[in-house]
PDB file of N, CA and C and ligand atoms in Angstrom:
ATOM      1  N   MET A1201     110.544 129.672  88.908  1.00 70.00           N
ATOM      2  CA  MET A1201     109.778 128.656  88.156  1.00 70.00           C
ATOM      3  C   MET A1201     110.371 127.289  88.507  1.00 70.00           C
ATOM      4  N   ALA A1202     109.491 126.320  88.770  1.00 84.00           N
ATOM      5  CA  ALA A1202     109.990 124.988  89.168  1.00 84.00           C
ATOM      6  C   ALA A1202     110.736 124.349  87.997  1.00 84.00           C
ATOM      7  N   ILE A1203     111.826 123.690  88.332  1.00 92.00           N
ATOM      8  CA  ILE A1203     112.597 123.000  87.295  1.00 92.00           C
ATOM      9  C   ILE A1203     112.014 121.601  87.113  1.00 92.00           C
ATOM     10  N   THR A1204     111.832 121.188  85.853  1.00 96.00           N
ATOM     11  CA  THR A1204     111.238 119.868  85.594  1.00 96.00           C
ATOM     12  C   THR A1204     112.254 118.977  84.865  1.00 96.00           C
ATOM     13  N   LYS A1205     112.096 117.665  85.103  1.00 97.00           N
ATOM     14  CA  LYS A1205     113.028 116.734  84.453  1.00 97.00           C
ATOM     15  C   LYS A1205     112.705 116.618  82.965  1.00 97.00           C
ATOM     16  N   LEU A1206     113.725 116.312  82.177  1.00 98.00           N
ATOM     17  CA  LEU A1206     113.554 116.142  80.729  1.00 98.00           C
ATOM     18  C   LEU A1206     112.857 114.817  80.471  1.00 98.00           C
ATOM     19  N   ASN A1207     112.047 114.755  79.426  1.00 97.00           N
ATOM     20  CA  ASN A1207     111.489 113.450  79.051  1.00 97.00           C
ATOM     21  C   ASN A1207     112.554 112.689  78.265  1.00 97.00           C
ATOM     22  N   GLU A1208     112.279 111.438  77.964  1.00 97.00           N
ATOM     23  CA  GLU A1208     113.304 110.587  77.340  1.00 97.00           C
ATOM     24  C   GLU A1208     113.799 111.176  76.020  1.00 97.00           C
ATOM     25  N   THR A1209     112.882 111.669  75.208  1.00 98.00           N
ATOM     26  CA  THR A1209     113.262 112.223  73.886  1.00 98.00           C
ATOM     27  C   THR A1209     114.180 113.426  74.062  1.00 98.00           C
ATOM     28  N   GLU A1210     113.810 114.315  74.974  1.00 98.00           N
ATOM     29  CA  GLU A1210     114.620 115.519  75.237  1.00 98.00           C
ATOM     30  C   GLU A1210     115.994 115.124  75.774  1.00 98.00           C
ATOM     31  N   ARG A1211     115.983 114.152  76.698  1.00 98.00           N
ATOM     32  CA  ARG A1211     117.232 113.729  77.323  1.00 98.00           C
ATOM     33  C   ARG A1211     118.159 113.091  76.289  1.00 98.00           C
ATOM     34  N   GLU A1212     117.631 112.214  75.459  1.00 98.00           N
ATOM     35  CA  GLU A1212     118.468 111.554  74.449  1.00 98.00           C
ATOM     36  C   GLU A1212     118.995 112.570  73.425  1.00 98.00           C
ATOM     37  N   ALA A1213     118.177 113.555  73.091  1.00 98.00           N
ATOM     38  CA  ALA A1213     118.631 114.594  72.140  1.00 98.00           C
ATOM     39  C   ALA A1213     119.770 115.391  72.762  1.00 98.00           C
ATOM     40  N   ALA A1214     119.639 115.700  74.036  1.00 98.00           N
ATOM     41  CA  ALA A1214     120.689 116.478  74.723  1.00 98.00           C
ATOM     42  C   ALA A1214     121.971 115.658  74.824  1.00 98.00           C
ATOM     43  N   LEU A1215     121.828 114.357  75.133  1.00 98.00           N
ATOM     44  CA  LEU A1215     123.010 113.502  75.280  1.00 98.00           C
ATOM     45  C   LEU A1215     123.731 113.292  73.954  1.00 98.00           C
ATOM     46  N   ALA A1216     122.987 113.416  72.859  1.00 98.00           N
ATOM     47  CA  ALA A1216     123.626 113.288  71.531  1.00 98.00           C
ATOM     48  C   ALA A1216     124.663 114.397  71.334  1.00 98.00           C
ATOM     49  N   GLN A1217     124.463 115.504  72.052  1.00 97.00           N
ATOM     50  CA  GLN A1217     125.413 116.625  71.969  1.00 97.00           C
ATOM     51  C   GLN A1217     126.529 116.481  73.016  1.00 97.00           C
ATOM     52  N   LEU A1218     126.423 115.463  73.841  1.00 98.00           N
ATOM     53  CA  LEU A1218     127.399 115.293  74.949  1.00 98.00           C
ATOM     54  C   LEU A1218     128.013 113.896  74.856  1.00 98.00           C
ATOM     55  N   PRO A1219     128.824 113.648  73.842  1.00 98.00           N
ATOM     56  CA  PRO A1219     129.346 112.290  73.608  1.00 98.00           C
ATOM     57  C   PRO A1219     130.195 111.727  74.753  1.00 98.00           C
ATOM     58  N   LEU A1220     130.692 112.572  75.627  1.00 98.00           N
ATOM     59  CA  LEU A1220     131.520 112.073  76.734  1.00 98.00           C
ATOM     60  C   LEU A1220     130.668 111.617  77.925  1.00 98.00           C
ATOM     61  N   TRP A1221     129.346 111.849  77.835  1.00 98.00           N
ATOM     62  CA  TRP A1221     128.446 111.564  78.955  1.00 98.00           C
ATOM     63  C   TRP A1221     127.504 110.421  78.607  1.00 98.00           C
ATOM     64  N   SER A1222     127.050 109.729  79.628  1.00 98.00           N
ATOM     65  CA  SER A1222     126.050 108.672  79.403  1.00 98.00           C
ATOM     66  C   SER A1222     124.984 108.753  80.488  1.00 98.00           C
ATOM     67  N   TYR A1223     123.852 108.108  80.230  1.00 98.00           N
ATOM     68  CA  TYR A1223     122.720 108.157  81.151  1.00 98.00           C
ATOM     69  C   TYR A1223     122.786 106.958  82.088  1.00 98.00           C
ATOM     70  N   ASP A1224     122.670 107.223  83.377  1.00 98.00           N
ATOM     71  CA  ASP A1224     122.627 106.162  84.386  1.00 98.00           C
ATOM     72  C   ASP A1224     121.187 106.083  84.875  1.00 98.00           C
ATOM     73  N   ALA A1225     120.448 105.067  84.391  1.00 97.00           N
ATOM     74  CA  ALA A1225     119.017 104.983  84.681  1.00 97.00           C
ATOM     75  C   ALA A1225     118.758 104.763  86.166  1.00 97.00           C
ATOM     76  N   ASP A1226     119.632 103.990  86.816  1.00 97.00           N
ATOM     77  CA  ASP A1226     119.424 103.713  88.250  1.00 97.00           C
ATOM     78  C   ASP A1226     119.483 105.006  89.068  1.00 97.00           C
ATOM     79  N   ALA A1227     120.450 105.852  88.693  1.00 97.00           N
ATOM     80  CA  ALA A1227     120.620 107.103  89.451  1.00 97.00           C
ATOM     81  C   ALA A1227     119.778 108.226  88.857  1.00 97.00           C
ATOM     82  N   ASP A1228     119.169 107.943  87.667  1.00 97.00           N
ATOM     83  CA  ASP A1228     118.464 109.000  86.932  1.00 97.00           C
ATOM     84  C   ASP A1228     119.367 110.223  86.839  1.00 97.00           C
ATOM     85  N   ALA A1229     120.564 109.975  86.320  1.00 98.00           N
ATOM     86  CA  ALA A1229     121.597 111.020  86.230  1.00 98.00           C
ATOM     87  C   ALA A1229     122.393 110.817  84.955  1.00 98.00           C
ATOM     88  N   ILE A1230     123.118 111.862  84.561  1.00 98.00           N
ATOM     89  CA  ILE A1230     124.088 111.712  83.470  1.00 98.00           C
ATOM     90  C   ILE A1230     125.454 111.621  84.133  1.00 98.00           C
ATOM     91  N   CYS A1231     126.337 110.829  83.547  1.00 98.00           N
ATOM     92  CA  CYS A1231     127.623 110.623  84.206  1.00 98.00           C
ATOM     93  C   CYS A1231     128.788 110.623  83.224  1.00 98.00           C
ATOM     94  N   ARG A1232     129.939 110.958  83.767  1.00 98.00           N
ATOM     95  CA  ARG A1232     131.183 110.987  83.002  1.00 98.00           C
ATOM     96  C   ARG A1232     132.328 110.641  83.947  1.00 98.00           C
ATOM     97  N   ASN A1233     133.228 109.786  83.473  1.00 98.00           N
ATOM     98  CA  ASN A1233     134.423 109.431  84.246  1.00 98.00           C
ATOM     99  C   ASN A1233     135.635 110.024  83.534  1.00 98.00           C
ATOM    100  N   VAL A1234     136.467 110.736  84.277  1.00 98.00           N
ATOM    101  CA  VAL A1234     137.623 111.422  83.700  1.00 98.00           C
ATOM    102  C   VAL A1234     138.892 110.939  84.395  1.00 98.00           C
ATOM    103  N   LYS A1235     139.925 110.716  83.594  1.00 98.00           N
ATOM    104  CA  LYS A1235     141.204 110.268  84.151  1.00 98.00           C
ATOM    105  C   LYS A1235     142.272 111.320  83.838  1.00 98.00           C
ATOM    106  N   PHE A1236     143.094 111.663  84.840  1.00 98.00           N
ATOM    107  CA  PHE A1236     144.109 112.704  84.691  1.00 98.00           C
ATOM    108  C   PHE A1236     145.502 112.115  84.896  1.00 98.00           C
ATOM    109  N   ALA A1237     146.516 112.954  84.705  1.00 98.00           N
ATOM    110  CA  ALA A1237     147.900 112.464  84.847  1.00 98.00           C
ATOM    111  C   ALA A1237     148.194 112.111  86.306  1.00 98.00           C
ATOM    112  N   ASP A1238     147.615 112.918  87.214  1.00 98.00           N
ATOM    113  CA  ASP A1238     147.913 112.681  88.639  1.00 98.00           C
ATOM    114  C   ASP A1238     146.848 113.370  89.491  1.00 98.00           C
ATOM    115  N   PHE A1239     147.030 113.293  90.781  1.00 98.00           N
ATOM    116  CA  PHE A1239     146.013 113.850  91.687  1.00 98.00           C
ATOM    117  C   PHE A1239     145.894 115.368  91.525  1.00 98.00           C
ATOM    118  N   ALA A1240     147.014 116.052  91.404  1.00 98.00           N
ATOM    119  CA  ALA A1240     146.992 117.522  91.313  1.00 98.00           C
ATOM    120  C   ALA A1240     146.175 117.970  90.096  1.00 98.00           C
ATOM    121  N   GLU A1241     146.339 117.257  88.983  1.00 98.00           N
ATOM    122  CA  GLU A1241     145.560 117.596  87.769  1.00 98.00           C
ATOM    123  C   GLU A1241     144.065 117.355  88.018  1.00 98.00           C
ATOM    124  N   ALA A1242     143.774 116.230  88.662  1.00 98.00           N
ATOM    125  CA  ALA A1242     142.363 115.904  88.932  1.00 98.00           C
ATOM    126  C   ALA A1242     141.745 116.949  89.845  1.00 98.00           C
ATOM    127  N   PHE A1243     142.484 117.318  90.869  1.00 98.00           N
ATOM    128  CA  PHE A1243     141.941 118.285  91.834  1.00 98.00           C
ATOM    129  C   PHE A1243     141.798 119.675  91.215  1.00 98.00           C
ATOM    130  N   GLY A1244     142.745 120.031  90.339  1.00 98.00           N
ATOM    131  CA  GLY A1244     142.633 121.324  89.655  1.00 98.00           C
ATOM    132  C   GLY A1244     141.388 121.384  88.798  1.00 98.00           C
ATOM    133  N   PHE A1245     141.077 120.277  88.137  1.00 98.00           N
ATOM    134  CA  PHE A1245     139.840 120.167  87.343  1.00 98.00           C
ATOM    135  C   PHE A1245     138.624 120.356  88.246  1.00 98.00           C
ATOM    136  N   MET A1246     138.643 119.678  89.400  1.00 98.00           N
ATOM    137  CA  MET A1246     137.499 119.794  90.318  1.00 98.00           C
ATOM    138  C   MET A1246     137.345 121.232  90.808  1.00 98.00           C
ATOM    139  N   ALA A1247     138.455 121.919  90.999  1.00 98.00           N
ATOM    140  CA  ALA A1247     138.382 123.322  91.458  1.00 98.00           C
ATOM    141  C   ALA A1247     137.741 124.198  90.379  1.00 98.00           C
ATOM    142  N   ARG A1248     138.095 123.945  89.112  1.00 97.00           N
ATOM    143  CA  ARG A1248     137.509 124.721  88.004  1.00 97.00           C
ATOM    144  C   ARG A1248     136.013 124.429  87.891  1.00 97.00           C
ATOM    145  N   VAL A1249     135.655 123.162  88.018  1.00 98.00           N
ATOM    146  CA  VAL A1249     134.230 122.791  87.934  1.00 98.00           C
ATOM    147  C   VAL A1249     133.461 123.429  89.081  1.00 98.00           C
ATOM    148  N   ALA A1250     134.081 123.465  90.252  1.00 98.00           N
ATOM    149  CA  ALA A1250     133.390 124.001  91.435  1.00 98.00           C
ATOM    150  C   ALA A1250     132.974 125.457  91.210  1.00 98.00           C
ATOM    151  N   ILE A1251     133.789 126.213  90.500  1.00 97.00           N
ATOM    152  CA  ILE A1251     133.459 127.624  90.231  1.00 97.00           C
ATOM    153  C   ILE A1251     132.218 127.706  89.341  1.00 97.00           C
ATOM    154  N   TYR A1252     132.171 126.860  88.300  1.00 97.00           N
ATOM    155  CA  TYR A1252     130.985 126.838  87.422  1.00 97.00           C
ATOM    156  C   TYR A1252     129.759 126.393  88.200  1.00 97.00           C
ATOM    157  N   ALA A1253     129.938 125.372  89.023  1.00 98.00           N
ATOM    158  CA  ALA A1253     128.798 124.818  89.773  1.00 98.00           C
ATOM    159  C   ALA A1253     128.225 125.866  90.717  1.00 98.00           C
ATOM    160  N   GLU A1254     129.108 126.576  91.363  1.00 98.00           N
ATOM    161  CA  GLU A1254     128.647 127.603  92.319  1.00 98.00           C
ATOM    162  C   GLU A1254     127.908 128.708  91.577  1.00 98.00           C
ATOM    163  N   LYS A1255     128.448 129.111  90.427  1.00 97.00           N
ATOM    164  CA  LYS A1255     127.801 130.164  89.611  1.00 97.00           C
ATOM    165  C   LYS A1255     126.408 129.715  89.160  1.00 97.00           C
ATOM    166  N   ALA A1256     126.311 128.408  88.838  1.00 97.00           N
ATOM    167  CA  ALA A1256     125.029 127.875  88.333  1.00 97.00           C
ATOM    168  C   ALA A1256     124.080 127.496  89.459  1.00 97.00           C
ATOM    169  N   ASP A1257     124.597 127.513  90.697  1.00 97.00           N
ATOM    170  CA  ASP A1257     123.852 126.973  91.851  1.00 97.00           C
ATOM    171  C   ASP A1257     123.364 125.574  91.510  1.00 97.00           C
ATOM    172  N   HIS A1258     124.231 124.791  90.912  1.00 98.00           N
ATOM    173  CA  HIS A1258     123.902 123.422  90.524  1.00 98.00           C
ATOM    174  C   HIS A1258     125.162 122.606  90.706  1.00 98.00           C
ATOM    175  N   HIS A1259     125.082 121.554  91.535  1.00 98.00           N
ATOM    176  CA  HIS A1259     126.308 120.915  92.015  1.00 98.00           C
ATOM    177  C   HIS A1259     126.408 119.436  91.651  1.00 98.00           C
ATOM    178  N   PRO A1260     127.588 119.008  91.279  1.00 98.00           N
ATOM    179  CA  PRO A1260     127.770 117.600  90.921  1.00 98.00           C
ATOM    180  C   PRO A1260     127.785 116.694  92.148  1.00 98.00           C
ATOM    181  N   GLU A1261     127.456 115.428  91.907  1.00 98.00           N
ATOM    182  CA  GLU A1261     127.741 114.370  92.883  1.00 98.00           C
ATOM    183  C   GLU A1261     128.968 113.691  92.297  1.00 98.00           C
ATOM    184  N   TRP A1262     130.066 113.738  93.008  1.00 98.00           N
ATOM    185  CA  TRP A1262     131.294 113.216  92.378  1.00 98.00           C
ATOM    186  C   TRP A1262     132.152 112.468  93.356  1.00 98.00           C
ATOM    187  N   PHE A1263     133.019 111.639  92.761  1.00 98.00           N
ATOM    188  CA  PHE A1263     133.928 110.790  93.519  1.00 98.00           C
ATOM    189  C   PHE A1263     135.320 110.983  92.927  1.00 98.00           C
ATOM    190  N   ASN A1264     136.317 111.175  93.803  1.00 98.00           N
ATOM    191  CA  ASN A1264     137.696 111.308  93.299  1.00 98.00           C
ATOM    192  C   ASN A1264     138.605 110.366  94.077  1.00 98.00           C
ATOM    193  N   VAL A1265     139.387 109.590  93.329  1.00 98.00           N
ATOM    194  CA  VAL A1265     140.470 108.866  93.973  1.00 98.00           C
ATOM    195  C   VAL A1265     141.689 109.032  93.074  1.00 98.00           C
ATOM    196  N   TYR A1266     142.748 109.561  93.647  1.00 98.00           N
ATOM    197  CA  TYR A1266     144.007 109.821  92.922  1.00 98.00           C
ATOM    198  C   TYR A1266     143.742 110.600  91.618  1.00 98.00           C
ATOM    199  N   ASN A1267     143.930 109.983  90.445  1.00 98.00           N
ATOM    200  CA  ASN A1267     143.811 110.743  89.186  1.00 98.00           C
ATOM    201  C   ASN A1267     142.486 110.550  88.474  1.00 98.00           C
ATOM    202  N   ARG A1268     141.489 109.967  89.190  1.00 98.00           N
ATOM    203  CA  ARG A1268     140.197 109.708  88.556  1.00 98.00           C
ATOM    204  C   ARG A1268     139.106 110.551  89.210  1.00 98.00           C
ATOM    205  N   VAL A1269     138.222 111.072  88.377  1.00 98.00           N
ATOM    206  CA  VAL A1269     137.051 111.790  88.884  1.00 98.00           C
ATOM    207  C   VAL A1269     135.818 111.191  88.210  1.00 98.00           C
ATOM    208  N   GLU A1270     134.876 110.731  89.021  1.00 98.00           N
ATOM    209  CA  GLU A1270     133.612 110.186  88.494  1.00 98.00           C
ATOM    210  C   GLU A1270     132.520 111.198  88.830  1.00 98.00           C
ATOM    211  N   ILE A1271     131.811 111.672  87.824  1.00 98.00           N
ATOM    212  CA  ILE A1271     130.843 112.755  88.009  1.00 98.00           C
ATOM    213  C   ILE A1271     129.440 112.265  87.680  1.00 98.00           C
ATOM    214  N   LYS A1272     128.511 112.596  88.551  1.00 98.00           N
ATOM    215  CA  LYS A1272     127.095 112.341  88.247  1.00 98.00           C
ATOM    216  C   LYS A1272     126.348 113.663  88.383  1.00 98.00           C
ATOM    217  N   LEU A1273     125.494 113.949  87.410  1.00 98.00           N
ATOM    218  CA  LEU A1273     124.674 115.160  87.473  1.00 98.00           C
ATOM    219  C   LEU A1273     123.199 114.780  87.437  1.00 98.00           C
ATOM    220  N   THR A1274     122.474 115.215  88.428  1.00 98.00           N
ATOM    221  CA  THR A1274     121.024 115.047  88.433  1.00 98.00           C
ATOM    222  C   THR A1274     120.441 116.247  89.177  1.00 98.00           C
ATOM    223  N   THR A1275     119.160 116.498  88.961  1.00 98.00           N
ATOM    224  CA  THR A1275     118.548 117.667  89.598  1.00 98.00           C
ATOM    225  C   THR A1275     117.628 117.198  90.707  1.00 98.00           C
ATOM    226  N   HIS A1276     118.077 117.379  91.928  1.00 97.00           N
ATOM    227  CA  HIS A1276     117.306 116.886  93.080  1.00 97.00           C
ATOM    228  C   HIS A1276     115.918 117.521  93.082  1.00 97.00           C
ATOM    229  N   ASP A1277     115.890 118.819  92.746  1.00 95.00           N
ATOM    230  CA  ASP A1277     114.612 119.554  92.790  1.00 95.00           C
ATOM    231  C   ASP A1277     113.624 119.031  91.755  1.00 95.00           C
ATOM    232  N   ALA A1278     114.113 118.354  90.716  1.00 97.00           N
ATOM    233  CA  ALA A1278     113.215 117.869  89.650  1.00 97.00           C
ATOM    234  C   ALA A1278     113.045 116.349  89.708  1.00 97.00           C
ATOM    235  N   GLY A1279     113.857 115.699  90.521  1.00 96.00           N
ATOM    236  CA  GLY A1279     113.763 114.236  90.633  1.00 96.00           C
ATOM    237  C   GLY A1279     114.302 113.518  89.416  1.00 96.00           C
ATOM    238  N   GLY A1280     115.273 114.144  88.757  1.00 98.00           N
ATOM    239  CA  GLY A1280     115.881 113.472  87.593  1.00 98.00           C
ATOM    240  C   GLY A1280     116.746 114.436  86.807  1.00 98.00           C
ATOM    241  N   VAL A1281     116.989 114.096  85.534  1.00 98.00           N
ATOM    242  CA  VAL A1281     117.875 114.903  84.686  1.00 98.00           C
ATOM    243  C   VAL A1281     117.093 116.093  84.117  1.00 98.00           C
ATOM    244  N   SER A1282     117.600 117.305  84.363  1.00 98.00           N
ATOM    245  CA  SER A1282     116.962 118.516  83.833  1.00 98.00           C
ATOM    246  C   SER A1282     117.935 119.256  82.927  1.00 98.00           C
ATOM    247  N   GLN A1283     117.464 120.355  82.362  1.00 98.00           N
ATOM    248  CA  GLN A1283     118.333 121.160  81.495  1.00 98.00           C
ATOM    249  C   GLN A1283     119.531 121.682  82.272  1.00 98.00           C
ATOM    250  N   ARG A1284     119.372 121.881  83.572  1.00 98.00           N
ATOM    251  CA  ARG A1284     120.495 122.367  84.391  1.00 98.00           C
ATOM    252  C   ARG A1284     121.665 121.389  84.333  1.00 98.00           C
ATOM    253  N   ASP A1285     121.361 120.096  84.319  1.00 98.00           N
ATOM    254  CA  ASP A1285     122.414 119.086  84.260  1.00 98.00           C
ATOM    255  C   ASP A1285     123.113 119.125  82.903  1.00 98.00           C
ATOM    256  N   ILE A1286     122.339 119.295  81.856  1.00 98.00           N
ATOM    257  CA  ILE A1286     122.902 119.382  80.503  1.00 98.00           C
ATOM    258  C   ILE A1286     123.804 120.610  80.394  1.00 98.00           C
ATOM    259  N   ASP A1287     123.331 121.731  80.900  1.00 98.00           N
ATOM    260  CA  ASP A1287     124.106 122.980  80.836  1.00 98.00           C
ATOM    261  C   ASP A1287     125.411 122.861  81.622  1.00 98.00           C
ATOM    262  N   LEU A1288     125.334 122.269  82.805  1.00 98.00           N
ATOM    263  CA  LEU A1288     126.557 122.133  83.618  1.00 98.00           C
ATOM    264  C   LEU A1288     127.508 121.138  82.967  1.00 98.00           C
ATOM    265  N   ALA A1289     126.991 120.081  82.352  1.00 98.00           N
ATOM    266  CA  ALA A1289     127.850 119.100  81.668  1.00 98.00           C
ATOM    267  C   ALA A1289     128.648 119.785  80.559  1.00 98.00           C
ATOM    268  N   LYS A1290     127.998 120.681  79.829  1.00 98.00           N
ATOM    269  CA  LYS A1290     128.696 121.412  78.761  1.00 98.00           C
ATOM    270  C   LYS A1290     129.817 122.265  79.353  1.00 98.00           C
ATOM    271  N   GLN A1291     129.533 122.888  80.484  1.00 97.00           N
ATOM    272  CA  GLN A1291     130.570 123.719  81.123  1.00 97.00           C
ATOM    273  C   GLN A1291     131.697 122.838  81.663  1.00 97.00           C
ATOM    274  N   ILE A1292     131.363 121.686  82.198  1.00 98.00           N
ATOM    275  CA  ILE A1292     132.394 120.758  82.688  1.00 98.00           C
ATOM    276  C   ILE A1292     133.283 120.305  81.532  1.00 98.00           C
ATOM    277  N   ASP A1293     132.690 120.056  80.385  1.00 98.00           N
ATOM    278  CA  ASP A1293     133.498 119.632  79.221  1.00 98.00           C
ATOM    279  C   ASP A1293     134.451 120.736  78.768  1.00 98.00           C
ATOM    280  N   SER A1294     134.120 121.997  79.101  1.00 95.00           N
ATOM    281  CA  SER A1294     135.047 123.090  78.736  1.00 95.00           C
ATOM    282  C   SER A1294     136.240 123.123  79.707  1.00 95.00           C
ATOM    283  N   CYS A1295     136.093 122.371  80.826  1.00 94.00           N
ATOM    284  CA  CYS A1295     137.194 122.338  81.813  1.00 94.00           C
ATOM    285  C   CYS A1295     138.187 121.219  81.491  1.00 94.00           C
ATOM    286  N   ARG A1296     137.731 120.254  80.632  1.00 93.00           N
ATOM    287  CA  ARG A1296     138.644 119.169  80.230  1.00 93.00           C
ATOM    288  C   ARG A1296     137.949 118.228  79.270  1.00 93.00           C
TER     289      ARG A1296
HETATM  290  N1  HBI B1848     122.381 120.773  92.661  1.00 97.38           N
HETATM  291  N2  HBI B1848     122.534 118.800  91.439  1.00 97.38           N
HETATM  292  C1  HBI B1848     121.780 119.737  92.081  1.00 97.38           C
HETATM  293  N3  HBI B1848     120.454 119.580  92.104  1.00 97.38           N
HETATM  294  C2  HBI B1848     119.652 120.513  92.717  1.00 97.38           C
HETATM  295  O1  HBI B1848     118.432 120.362  92.738  1.00 97.38           O
HETATM  296  C3  HBI B1848     120.248 121.628  93.321  1.00 97.38           C
HETATM  297  C4  HBI B1848     121.650 121.714  93.296  1.00 97.38           C
HETATM  298  N4  HBI B1848     122.267 122.754  93.884  1.00 97.38           N
HETATM  299  C5  HBI B1848     121.537 123.763  94.616  1.00 97.38           C
HETATM  300  C6  HBI B1848     120.090 123.664  94.509  1.00 97.38           C
HETATM  301  N5  HBI B1848     119.490 122.611  93.937  1.00 97.38           N
HETATM  302  C7  HBI B1848     119.289 124.796  95.092  1.00 97.38           C
HETATM  303  O2  HBI B1848     118.328 125.243  94.146  1.00 97.38           O
HETATM  304  C8  HBI B1848     118.499 124.380  96.323  1.00 97.38           C
HETATM  305  O3  HBI B1848     117.685 123.315  95.972  1.00 97.38           O
HETATM  306  C9  HBI B1848     119.395 124.004  97.422  1.00 97.38           C
END
């Protein structure tokens, strides 16, 4: 079944449950920036997220420099934020 993007009401309701995340209208994505003690901690977090992402077949767009990880989630197949992004964000929050 084709995945469809959430409408504004659905997206805002979902984000209300994800206080660590915000909506980036330009990227049509939800995003979260995480800071760790050092690079090893940041990379360990990315390794844990990668396992969830692979299981979900849904992958983050992310940037890492030293102890910072910037994460953007959007659904390419839907052209915006879908439930898959919300679900993966919840799993990412369980990683840190
Ligand atoms: N990850 N963020 C994101 N968005 C997608 O649409 C997506 C993905 N990972 C794999 C995937 N789609 C597969 O369904 C194929 O589209 C490659």
